[in-house]
Amino acid sequence: MKRELKFDLDAVFVEDGCADSALATRVLQSIPRDVPVTHIADAREAARPESGAPDPFGAGKRRLVIARRKTPFLMPCPAGSSKFACCGYLVLTLASNCPMDCSYCFLQEYLADNPAFQVYANFADSFDELDRLCANAHGRTFRVGTGELADSLAFDSITSISRDLIDFFSARENLTLELKTKTDEIENLLAMDPRGRVLVSWTLSPDVVYRSSEHLTASPAARIAAARAVLDAGYRVAFHFDPLIAYPDAERDYLLLIDELLDVVPPNQISFISMGGLRMTPRLRGAARGRFPNDPKLCGEDVLSADGRFRTFTPLRLSLYRTLAERFKKASATIPAYLCMEPASVHEHVFGATPARPATIGERLARS
Ligand code: SF4
C-alpha cells in the first residue's frame, strides 16, 4: 500500500543482492510512485555526500539506501567511555541517519562522510547476534536500543521493522528493547503485544527548543500523547531530557514541560528518565552553526571541557540538572534517573550518590 510520507524522500537506492529481501519489498511497496528507485552495485556510492550540493548532509537525509550490513549490528553505546558514569546501553544499528533535522544532532559529525539514510536488508541477522549474547550471559539482563545512529521509528511506516523487533524481544526474558524517538509514529506498535519487553522512550524539549532546533520532529505535546497511547497498549515508557539547553527561561520552560508530561503520564509509570547537557565537539559545533546559522540555542555560554567537547557552562548545566531531578523526585522518589556523558562527580553533585557500575545501571534500567 502506498503511504503518504511525513518526510521528504528524493530517491531510493537498492544495493545488488537486496532487491528480493523482505525489507526492500516493503519499502518499494510503500513509497510514493514518483520517488525514483535505482539499483546499484555498491551502496557506499549512494551513501556518500553529494558533491556540489549546498547542504550535502541535509541532501543525504532525503536519500534512502537499502544495503546489506557487513559489520556487526550490536555494539556498546558509542557515547560510552571510562571517563563517564554510563548506563550500560547496547546499541543495535538497524539504520543510519535520520530524516528529521535537529540542529544539535551529533550525526552531523558522526555521519558526515556517509550521510544517506541507510536501512539494512539483512537486519534479521541481528537476532542471531542477540541470541548469542544471551547464550553467553548467564542470567544477565540487557537493555538494547535502536535509536543511537537513527531515530527508531522515523521510517517505520515504510519499513515496519518495529514489528519484527517486537516479535523477537517479546519472546526473550532477559532482553529489553528500547525504541527511542522524537516522532509520534506508533501505528505498528499499537498493533503488537510487547509482553512487557519493549520500552519506548521519547526525547523531550520545551516548545521553544522544538521550534528553534528540532526540525521535522513531532511536537512535544504529540510525543507525550504518543507515550500515553503506547503505555495504554502495554509498553513501558521513558523520557530523555537530552540535550538540556540552557537559555534565559530554560528552568521555567523545562518545569512546565515536566508538568505537561506528568499530567498525561503518571510518574509511577515512567520507567526512567535520563538527562544530558548540550555537548559538541569543535567539528560538530562548526557544522551545526554552519547549517543552522539562525539557531540561538547553538550559541549559549559554553566552554571547552577536558574531553574535547564544548559544554554548557558548568554552573548553568548543574543547576538545570538539579532542578529537573528535584521535580521528578517530588513527583515520585522512585523514578530511576541517570546522566548521559557526565563523570561520576557530576552524578554525585546532582543525585547526592555515587553512580553504580554501567552494567548494574543497564540491568536496573532493563528491568525497571
Ligand atoms: S531526531 Fe535524533 S537522530 Fe534525528 S536529527 Fe534529531 S537528534 Fe538526530
mmCIF file of C-alpha atoms and ligand atoms in Angstrom:
data_model
loop_
_atom_site.group_PDB
_atom_site.id
_atom_site.type_symbol
_atom_site.label_atom_id
_atom_site.label_comp_id
_atom_site.label_asym_id
_atom_site.label_seq_id
_atom_site.Cartn_x
_atom_site.Cartn_y
_atom_site.Cartn_z
ATOM 1 C CA MET A 1 0.000 0.000 0.000
ATOM 2 C CA LYS A 2 1.430 3.415 -0.964
ATOM 3 C CA ARG A 3 1.803 5.707 2.027
ATOM 4 C CA GLU A 4 1.895 9.414 2.488
ATOM 5 C CA LEU A 5 5.325 10.044 3.963
ATOM 6 C CA LYS A 6 5.901 12.502 6.780
ATOM 7 C CA PHE A 7 9.435 13.148 5.495
ATOM 8 C CA ASP A 8 10.829 14.148 2.128
ATOM 9 C CA LEU A 9 12.336 11.339 0.075
ATOM 10 C CA ASP A 10 14.197 12.310 -3.113
ATOM 11 C CA ALA A 11 15.397 8.849 -4.169
ATOM 12 C CA VAL A 12 15.734 5.206 -3.147
ATOM 13 C CA PHE A 13 18.809 3.080 -3.918
ATOM 14 C CA VAL A 14 18.787 -0.711 -3.653
ATOM 15 C CA GLU A 15 22.127 -2.497 -3.436
ATOM 16 C CA ASP A 16 22.589 -5.601 -5.563
ATOM 17 C CA GLY A 17 21.566 -8.703 -3.641
ATOM 18 C CA CYS A 18 18.952 -6.832 -1.560
ATOM 19 C CA ALA A 19 16.159 -6.426 -4.102
ATOM 20 C CA ASP A 20 14.383 -9.647 -3.067
ATOM 21 C CA SER A 21 14.661 -9.004 0.664
ATOM 22 C CA ALA A 22 11.520 -8.572 2.748
ATOM 23 C CA LEU A 23 12.693 -5.074 3.675
ATOM 24 C CA ALA A 24 13.145 -3.905 0.075
ATOM 25 C CA THR A 25 9.748 -5.345 -0.851
ATOM 26 C CA ARG A 26 8.052 -3.489 1.992
ATOM 27 C CA VAL A 27 9.795 -0.210 1.200
ATOM 28 C CA LEU A 28 9.169 -0.339 -2.541
ATOM 29 C CA GLN A 29 5.509 -1.172 -1.982
ATOM 30 C CA SER A 30 5.075 1.740 0.418
ATOM 31 C CA ILE A 31 6.895 4.704 -1.100
ATOM 32 C CA PRO A 32 5.067 7.155 -3.369
ATOM 33 C CA ARG A 33 5.202 6.247 -7.097
ATOM 34 C CA ASP A 34 7.129 9.386 -8.028
ATOM 35 C CA VAL A 35 10.195 8.526 -5.891
ATOM 36 C CA PRO A 36 12.863 7.199 -8.302
ATOM 37 C CA VAL A 37 14.369 3.794 -7.468
ATOM 38 C CA THR A 38 17.898 2.912 -8.648
ATOM 39 C CA HIS A 39 19.665 -0.436 -8.361
ATOM 40 C CA ILE A 40 23.379 -0.109 -7.569
ATOM 41 C CA ALA A 41 26.312 -2.476 -7.163
ATOM 42 C CA ASP A 42 27.793 -0.848 -4.066
ATOM 43 C CA ALA A 43 25.715 1.088 -1.532
ATOM 44 C CA ARG A 44 28.740 3.131 -0.456
ATOM 45 C CA GLU A 45 28.462 5.134 -3.686
ATOM 46 C CA ALA A 46 24.942 6.311 -2.835
ATOM 47 C CA ALA A 47 25.729 6.865 0.838
ATOM 48 C CA ARG A 48 28.498 9.421 0.192
ATOM 49 C CA PRO A 49 27.864 13.177 0.406
ATOM 50 C CA GLU A 50 26.511 14.621 -2.844
ATOM 51 C CA SER A 51 29.306 16.700 -4.319
ATOM 52 C CA GLY A 52 28.213 20.202 -5.237
ATOM 53 C CA ALA A 53 25.035 20.126 -3.082
ATOM 54 C CA PRO A 54 24.715 23.297 -0.967
ATOM 55 C CA ASP A 55 23.978 21.126 2.099
ATOM 56 C CA PRO A 56 25.351 17.615 1.421
ATOM 57 C CA PHE A 57 24.370 16.329 4.861
ATOM 58 C CA GLY A 58 20.772 17.560 4.511
ATOM 59 C CA ALA A 59 20.567 16.095 0.994
ATOM 60 C CA GLY A 60 21.788 12.730 2.340
ATOM 61 C CA LYS A 61 18.857 12.582 4.750
ATOM 62 C CA ARG A 62 16.479 12.537 1.775
ATOM 63 C CA ARG A 63 18.157 9.548 0.053
ATOM 64 C CA LEU A 64 17.145 6.106 1.295
ATOM 65 C CA VAL A 65 19.654 3.322 0.696
ATOM 66 C CA ILE A 66 18.758 -0.330 1.225
ATOM 67 C CA ALA A 67 22.004 -2.210 1.759
ATOM 68 C CA ARG A 68 23.482 -5.278 3.372
ATOM 69 C CA ARG A 69 25.276 -4.563 6.655
ATOM 70 C CA LYS A 70 28.675 -6.196 6.627
ATOM 71 C CA THR A 71 29.743 -5.378 10.178
ATOM 72 C CA PRO A 72 28.095 -6.466 13.471
ATOM 73 C CA PHE A 73 24.748 -4.931 14.352
ATOM 74 C CA LEU A 74 25.289 -4.993 18.109
ATOM 75 C CA MET A 75 27.809 -2.790 19.903
ATOM 76 C CA PRO A 76 28.233 -0.884 23.160
ATOM 77 C CA CYS A 77 26.812 2.646 23.036
ATOM 78 C CA PRO A 78 29.347 4.867 21.212
ATOM 79 C CA ALA A 79 28.800 7.605 23.821
ATOM 80 C CA GLY A 80 30.167 5.272 26.496
ATOM 81 C CA SER A 81 33.607 5.920 27.971
ATOM 82 C CA SER A 82 35.556 5.030 31.086
ATOM 83 C CA LYS A 83 35.513 8.791 31.863
ATOM 84 C CA PHE A 84 31.714 8.843 32.206
ATOM 85 C CA ALA A 85 29.206 7.220 34.553
ATOM 86 C CA CYS A 86 27.492 5.273 31.774
ATOM 87 C CA CYS A 87 24.158 3.489 31.616
ATOM 88 C CA GLY A 88 25.218 0.127 30.142
ATOM 89 C CA TYR A 89 23.199 0.598 26.959
ATOM 90 C CA LEU A 90 23.734 -1.720 23.985
ATOM 91 C CA VAL A 91 23.104 -0.347 20.520
ATOM 92 C CA LEU A 92 21.578 -2.312 17.664
ATOM 93 C CA THR A 93 22.332 -0.459 14.433
ATOM 94 C CA LEU A 94 19.496 -1.265 12.038
ATOM 95 C CA ALA A 95 19.588 2.099 10.253
ATOM 96 C CA SER A 96 21.910 5.032 9.885
ATOM 97 C CA ASN A 97 20.940 8.715 9.894
ATOM 98 C CA CYS A 98 17.522 10.241 10.316
ATOM 99 C CA PRO A 99 15.059 12.163 8.147
ATOM 100 C CA MET A 100 14.453 14.741 10.882
ATOM 101 C CA ASP A 101 16.953 17.526 11.339
ATOM 102 C CA CYS A 102 17.824 18.700 14.828
ATOM 103 C CA SER A 103 20.373 21.489 14.750
ATOM 104 C CA TYR A 104 22.443 19.958 17.572
ATOM 105 C CA CYS A 105 22.407 16.351 16.258
ATOM 106 C CA PHE A 106 25.760 14.593 16.640
ATOM 107 C CA LEU A 107 25.156 12.648 13.433
ATOM 108 C CA GLN A 108 26.131 15.804 11.521
ATOM 109 C CA GLU A 109 29.682 14.957 12.535
ATOM 110 C CA TYR A 110 29.464 11.201 13.010
ATOM 111 C CA LEU A 111 27.954 10.544 9.574
ATOM 112 C CA ALA A 112 29.424 13.494 7.686
ATOM 113 C CA ASP A 113 31.152 11.159 5.227
ATOM 114 C CA ASN A 114 28.163 8.882 4.565
ATOM 115 C CA PRO A 115 25.029 10.877 5.274
ATOM 116 C CA ALA A 116 22.442 8.890 3.281
ATOM 117 C CA PHE A 117 19.662 7.302 5.301
ATOM 118 C CA GLN A 118 20.586 3.613 5.220
ATOM 119 C CA VAL A 119 18.499 0.626 6.290
ATOM 120 C CA TYR A 120 19.869 -2.881 6.348
ATOM 121 C CA ALA A 121 18.152 -5.616 4.375
ATOM 122 C CA ASN A 122 19.781 -8.343 6.482
ATOM 123 C CA PHE A 123 18.576 -6.786 9.756
ATOM 124 C CA ALA A 124 17.210 -10.173 10.938
ATOM 125 C CA ASP A 125 20.846 -11.355 11.274
ATOM 126 C CA SER A 126 20.978 -9.088 14.327
ATOM 127 C CA PHE A 127 18.652 -11.523 16.099
ATOM 128 C CA ASP A 128 21.343 -14.230 15.894
ATOM 129 C CA GLU A 129 23.819 -11.807 17.481
ATOM 130 C CA LEU A 130 21.366 -11.111 20.299
ATOM 131 C CA ASP A 131 20.725 -14.814 20.902
ATOM 132 C CA ARG A 132 24.479 -15.407 21.066
ATOM 133 C CA LEU A 133 24.805 -12.563 23.584
ATOM 134 C CA CYS A 134 22.117 -14.106 25.797
ATOM 135 C CA ALA A 135 23.557 -17.605 25.483
ATOM 136 C CA ASN A 136 26.883 -16.335 26.876
ATOM 137 C CA ALA A 137 25.485 -14.011 29.519
ATOM 138 C CA HIS A 138 24.168 -16.461 32.148
ATOM 139 C CA GLY A 139 21.111 -14.768 33.595
ATOM 140 C CA ARG A 140 22.105 -11.159 32.930
ATOM 141 C CA THR A 141 19.525 -8.720 31.549
ATOM 142 C CA PHE A 142 20.299 -6.247 28.776
ATOM 143 C CA ARG A 143 18.722 -3.051 27.525
ATOM 144 C CA VAL A 144 19.184 -2.860 23.772
ATOM 145 C CA GLY A 145 18.222 0.172 21.708
ATOM 146 C CA THR A 146 17.953 1.024 18.034
ATOM 147 C CA GLY A 147 17.874 4.799 18.463
ATOM 148 C CA GLU A 148 21.514 5.781 18.577
ATOM 149 C CA LEU A 149 22.547 6.251 14.931
ATOM 150 C CA ALA A 150 18.969 6.774 13.743
ATOM 151 C CA ASP A 151 15.551 7.557 15.166
ATOM 152 C CA SER A 152 13.954 4.169 15.967
ATOM 153 C CA LEU A 153 10.582 4.919 14.374
ATOM 154 C CA ALA A 154 11.090 7.681 11.803
ATOM 155 C CA PHE A 155 10.538 5.490 8.746
ATOM 156 C CA ASP A 156 8.660 2.672 10.468
ATOM 157 C CA SER A 157 5.604 3.311 8.298
ATOM 158 C CA ILE A 158 7.559 2.010 5.287
ATOM 159 C CA THR A 159 9.973 -0.469 6.890
ATOM 160 C CA SER A 160 7.758 -1.941 9.672
ATOM 161 C CA ILE A 161 10.953 -3.184 11.330
ATOM 162 C CA SER A 162 9.390 -2.448 14.719
ATOM 163 C CA ARG A 163 7.033 -5.406 14.201
ATOM 164 C CA ASP A 164 9.944 -7.844 13.691
ATOM 165 C CA LEU A 165 11.750 -6.394 16.686
ATOM 166 C CA ILE A 166 8.742 -6.583 18.989
ATOM 167 C CA ASP A 167 8.075 -10.164 17.864
ATOM 168 C CA PHE A 168 11.649 -11.104 18.730
ATOM 169 C CA PHE A 169 12.065 -9.204 22.004
ATOM 170 C CA SER A 170 8.634 -10.090 23.375
ATOM 171 C CA ALA A 171 9.808 -13.716 23.495
ATOM 172 C CA ARG A 172 13.136 -13.031 25.294
ATOM 173 C CA GLU A 173 13.037 -12.820 29.091
ATOM 174 C CA ASN A 174 16.470 -11.252 29.522
ATOM 175 C CA LEU A 175 16.311 -8.594 26.816
ATOM 176 C CA THR A 176 14.523 -5.257 26.847
ATOM 177 C CA LEU A 177 14.159 -3.360 23.599
ATOM 178 C CA GLU A 178 14.272 0.425 23.750
ATOM 179 C CA LEU A 179 12.806 2.281 20.802
ATOM 180 C CA LYS A 180 13.965 5.893 21.059
ATOM 181 C CA THR A 181 12.160 8.538 19.037
ATOM 182 C CA LYS A 182 11.084 12.116 18.500
ATOM 183 C CA THR A 183 8.128 11.054 16.325
ATOM 184 C CA ASP A 184 4.547 10.022 17.002
ATOM 185 C CA GLU A 185 4.912 7.130 14.540
ATOM 186 C CA ILE A 186 3.285 4.432 16.701
ATOM 187 C CA GLU A 187 0.779 2.750 14.379
ATOM 188 C CA ASN A 188 2.761 -0.508 14.124
ATOM 189 C CA LEU A 189 3.359 -0.554 17.870
ATOM 190 C CA LEU A 190 -0.328 -0.327 18.653
ATOM 191 C CA ALA A 191 -0.933 -3.460 16.569
ATOM 192 C CA MET A 192 1.539 -5.591 18.560
ATOM 193 C CA ASP A 193 1.693 -7.163 22.028
ATOM 194 C CA PRO A 194 5.067 -6.267 23.628
ATOM 195 C CA ARG A 195 4.546 -8.623 26.609
ATOM 196 C CA GLY A 196 6.366 -6.187 28.869
ATOM 197 C CA ARG A 197 9.663 -6.483 26.998
ATOM 198 C CA VAL A 198 9.554 -3.247 24.998
ATOM 199 C CA LEU A 199 10.163 0.241 26.224
ATOM 200 C CA VAL A 200 9.510 3.301 24.086
ATOM 201 C CA SER A 201 11.381 6.436 25.021
ATOM 202 C CA TRP A 202 10.914 9.980 23.864
ATOM 203 C CA THR A 203 13.379 12.815 23.938
ATOM 204 C CA LEU A 204 11.536 15.856 25.248
ATOM 205 C CA SER A 205 12.360 19.541 24.934
ATOM 206 C CA PRO A 206 10.357 22.672 25.689
ATOM 207 C CA ASP A 207 8.252 24.040 22.868
ATOM 208 C CA VAL A 208 10.684 26.892 22.244
ATOM 209 C CA VAL A 209 13.569 24.432 21.657
ATOM 210 C CA TYR A 210 11.382 22.233 19.458
ATOM 211 C CA ARG A 211 10.553 25.273 17.317
ATOM 212 C CA SER A 212 14.085 26.631 17.051
ATOM 213 C CA SER A 213 16.081 23.431 16.816
ATOM 214 C CA GLU A 214 14.139 20.184 16.242
ATOM 215 C CA HIS A 215 13.088 20.477 12.624
ATOM 216 C CA LEU A 216 10.543 17.961 11.257
ATOM 217 C CA THR A 217 10.077 16.245 14.627
ATOM 218 C CA ALA A 218 6.670 15.747 16.281
ATOM 219 C CA SER A 219 5.734 18.497 18.715
ATOM 220 C CA PRO A 220 6.409 17.856 22.425
ATOM 221 C CA ALA A 221 2.641 17.585 23.025
ATOM 222 C CA ALA A 222 2.337 14.985 20.229
ATOM 223 C CA ARG A 223 5.262 12.984 21.679
ATOM 224 C CA ILE A 224 3.649 12.979 25.134
ATOM 225 C CA ALA A 225 0.282 11.931 23.659
ATOM 226 C CA ALA A 226 2.018 9.101 21.768
ATOM 227 C CA ALA A 227 3.695 7.984 25.011
ATOM 228 C CA ARG A 228 0.317 7.785 26.713
ATOM 229 C CA ALA A 229 -1.101 5.749 23.815
ATOM 230 C CA VAL A 230 1.709 3.156 23.873
ATOM 231 C CA LEU A 231 1.568 2.979 27.674
ATOM 232 C CA ASP A 232 -2.106 2.076 27.402
ATOM 233 C CA ALA A 233 -1.160 -0.565 24.808
ATOM 234 C CA GLY A 234 1.185 -2.364 27.235
ATOM 235 C CA TYR A 235 4.554 -0.725 26.513
ATOM 236 C CA ARG A 236 6.845 0.745 29.117
ATOM 237 C CA VAL A 237 7.834 4.388 28.615
ATOM 238 C CA ALA A 238 10.856 6.512 29.462
ATOM 239 C CA PHE A 239 11.975 10.064 28.712
ATOM 240 C CA HIS A 240 15.272 11.664 27.786
ATOM 241 C CA PHE A 241 15.905 15.330 28.548
ATOM 242 C CA ASP A 242 18.944 15.405 26.348
ATOM 243 C CA PRO A 243 20.298 17.749 25.294
ATOM 244 C CA LEU A 244 19.213 20.059 28.070
ATOM 245 C CA ILE A 245 19.751 23.519 26.683
ATOM 246 C CA ALA A 246 20.430 26.472 28.964
ATOM 247 C CA TYR A 247 18.814 29.712 27.800
ATOM 248 C CA PRO A 248 17.326 32.579 29.831
ATOM 249 C CA ASP A 249 13.926 30.970 30.594
ATOM 250 C CA ALA A 250 15.079 27.364 30.416
ATOM 251 C CA GLU A 251 14.327 26.449 34.022
ATOM 252 C CA ARG A 252 10.758 27.714 33.820
ATOM 253 C CA ASP A 253 10.158 26.052 30.435
ATOM 254 C CA TYR A 254 11.561 22.654 31.454
ATOM 255 C CA LEU A 255 9.418 22.649 34.621
ATOM 256 C CA LEU A 256 6.327 23.475 32.556
ATOM 257 C CA LEU A 257 7.231 20.655 30.187
ATOM 258 C CA ILE A 258 7.521 18.211 33.089
ATOM 259 C CA ASP A 259 4.140 19.354 34.425
ATOM 260 C CA GLU A 260 2.660 18.760 30.985
ATOM 261 C CA LEU A 261 4.230 15.289 30.910
ATOM 262 C CA LEU A 262 3.101 14.290 34.409
ATOM 263 C CA ASP A 263 -0.460 15.433 33.669
ATOM 264 C CA VAL A 264 -0.593 12.772 30.957
ATOM 265 C CA VAL A 265 1.815 10.061 32.108
ATOM 266 C CA PRO A 266 1.651 9.182 35.842
ATOM 267 C CA PRO A 267 5.116 9.300 37.439
ATOM 268 C CA ASN A 268 4.854 5.729 38.740
ATOM 269 C CA GLN A 269 4.523 4.533 35.158
ATOM 270 C CA ILE A 270 7.742 6.166 33.951
ATOM 271 C CA SER A 271 10.469 3.526 33.706
ATOM 272 C CA PHE A 272 13.308 6.031 33.909
ATOM 273 C CA ILE A 273 14.469 9.471 32.888
ATOM 274 C CA SER A 274 17.851 10.494 31.552
ATOM 275 C CA MET A 275 19.443 13.913 31.280
ATOM 276 C CA GLY A 276 22.411 15.204 29.345
ATOM 277 C CA GLY A 277 23.707 18.690 28.671
ATOM 278 C CA LEU A 278 24.302 20.154 25.221
ATOM 279 C CA ARG A 279 27.772 18.987 24.151
ATOM 280 C CA MET A 280 29.535 19.406 20.874
ATOM 281 C CA THR A 281 32.996 18.701 19.561
ATOM 282 C CA PRO A 282 34.523 21.690 17.765
ATOM 283 C CA ARG A 283 33.840 19.965 14.427
ATOM 284 C CA LEU A 284 30.190 19.332 15.266
ATOM 285 C CA ARG A 285 29.766 22.861 16.601
ATOM 286 C CA GLY A 286 31.177 24.246 13.334
ATOM 287 C CA ALA A 287 28.945 22.011 11.198
ATOM 288 C CA ALA A 288 25.819 22.776 13.256
ATOM 289 C CA ARG A 289 26.354 26.532 13.252
ATOM 290 C CA GLY A 290 27.095 26.403 9.519
ATOM 291 C CA ARG A 291 23.856 24.544 8.745
ATOM 292 C CA PHE A 292 21.709 26.477 11.258
ATOM 293 C CA PRO A 293 23.202 29.970 11.494
ATOM 294 C CA ASN A 294 19.998 31.450 12.961
ATOM 295 C CA ASP A 295 19.510 28.996 15.798
ATOM 296 C CA PRO A 296 20.155 30.878 19.060
ATOM 297 C CA LYS A 297 20.200 27.610 21.035
ATOM 298 C CA LEU A 298 23.555 26.757 19.441
ATOM 299 C CA CYS A 299 25.158 29.915 20.792
ATOM 300 C CA GLY A 300 24.786 29.645 24.576
ATOM 301 C CA GLU A 301 27.516 30.031 27.168
ATOM 302 C CA ASP A 302 29.803 27.071 26.601
ATOM 303 C CA VAL A 303 33.358 26.124 27.479
ATOM 304 C CA LEU A 304 35.753 23.575 26.057
ATOM 305 C CA SER A 305 35.894 20.737 28.570
ATOM 306 C CA ALA A 306 38.624 18.183 29.265
ATOM 307 C CA ASP A 307 37.071 15.601 26.934
ATOM 308 C CA GLY A 308 37.429 17.971 23.958
ATOM 309 C CA ARG A 309 33.740 18.933 23.758
ATOM 310 C CA PHE A 310 32.135 22.309 24.211
ATOM 311 C CA ARG A 311 29.681 22.001 27.097
ATOM 312 C CA THR A 312 27.251 24.420 28.699
ATOM 313 C CA PHE A 313 28.998 26.446 31.399
ATOM 314 C CA THR A 314 29.095 24.034 34.368
ATOM 315 C CA PRO A 315 27.069 26.018 36.979
ATOM 316 C CA LEU A 316 24.252 26.529 34.451
ATOM 317 C CA ARG A 317 24.278 22.874 33.483
ATOM 318 C CA LEU A 318 24.345 21.578 37.056
ATOM 319 C CA SER A 319 21.579 23.943 38.103
ATOM 320 C CA LEU A 320 19.322 22.637 35.316
ATOM 321 C CA TYR A 321 20.093 19.007 36.177
ATOM 322 C CA ARG A 322 19.264 19.569 39.832
ATOM 323 C CA THR A 323 16.064 21.460 39.085
ATOM 324 C CA LEU A 324 14.758 18.629 36.919
ATOM 325 C CA ALA A 325 15.952 15.881 39.246
ATOM 326 C CA GLU A 326 14.247 17.544 42.214
ATOM 327 C CA ARG A 327 10.992 17.984 40.282
ATOM 328 C CA PHE A 328 10.916 14.291 39.373
ATOM 329 C CA LYS A 329 11.865 13.283 42.912
ATOM 330 C CA LYS A 330 8.965 15.355 44.232
ATOM 331 C CA ALA A 331 6.624 13.564 41.821
ATOM 332 C CA SER A 332 7.950 10.130 42.750
ATOM 333 C CA ALA A 333 11.096 9.328 44.662
ATOM 334 C CA THR A 334 11.437 6.028 42.853
ATOM 335 C CA ILE A 335 11.843 7.044 39.191
ATOM 336 C CA PRO A 336 15.326 5.811 38.182
ATOM 337 C CA ALA A 337 17.422 8.595 36.659
ATOM 338 C CA TYR A 338 20.842 8.799 35.071
ATOM 339 C CA LEU A 339 23.040 11.341 33.340
ATOM 340 C CA CYS A 340 24.441 10.781 29.850
ATOM 341 C CA MET A 341 28.132 11.508 29.183
ATOM 342 C CA GLU A 342 28.850 13.049 32.568
ATOM 343 C CA PRO A 343 31.541 11.983 35.044
ATOM 344 C CA ALA A 344 30.736 10.371 38.394
ATOM 345 C CA SER A 345 31.463 13.696 40.172
ATOM 346 C CA VAL A 346 28.589 15.410 38.356
ATOM 347 C CA HIS A 347 26.325 12.455 39.095
ATOM 348 C CA GLU A 348 27.179 12.767 42.802
ATOM 349 C CA HIS A 349 26.512 16.505 42.733
ATOM 350 C CA VAL A 350 23.082 16.081 41.123
ATOM 351 C CA PHE A 351 21.788 12.949 42.851
ATOM 352 C CA GLY A 352 23.857 13.009 46.047
ATOM 353 C CA ALA A 353 25.056 9.446 45.474
ATOM 354 C CA THR A 354 27.851 7.600 43.726
ATOM 355 C CA PRO A 355 26.661 6.037 40.456
ATOM 356 C CA ALA A 356 26.592 2.256 40.171
ATOM 357 C CA ARG A 357 28.721 0.438 37.576
ATOM 358 C CA PRO A 358 27.443 0.734 33.952
ATOM 359 C CA ALA A 359 26.462 -2.941 33.758
ATOM 360 C CA THR A 360 24.472 -2.647 37.010
ATOM 361 C CA ILE A 361 22.698 0.504 35.811
ATOM 362 C CA GLY A 362 21.968 -1.182 32.457
ATOM 363 C CA GLU A 363 20.381 -4.177 34.181
ATOM 364 C CA ARG A 364 18.351 -1.992 36.531
ATOM 365 C CA LEU A 365 17.003 0.100 33.634
ATOM 366 C CA ALA A 366 16.206 -3.016 31.638
ATOM 367 C CA ARG A 367 14.062 -4.319 34.489
ATOM 368 C CA SER A 368 12.527 -1.086 35.815
HETATM 369 S S1 SF4 B 1 15.646 13.088 15.881
HETATM 370 FE FE1 SF4 B 1 17.561 12.389 16.837
HETATM 371 S S2 SF4 B 1 18.692 11.357 15.206
HETATM 372 FE FE2 SF4 B 1 17.084 12.598 14.231
HETATM 373 S S3 SF4 B 1 18.057 14.556 13.729
HETATM 374 FE FE3 SF4 B 1 17.096 14.773 15.752
HETATM 375 S S4 SF4 B 1 18.736 14.272 17.232
HETATM 376 FE FE4 SF4 B 1 19.383 13.495 15.215
#
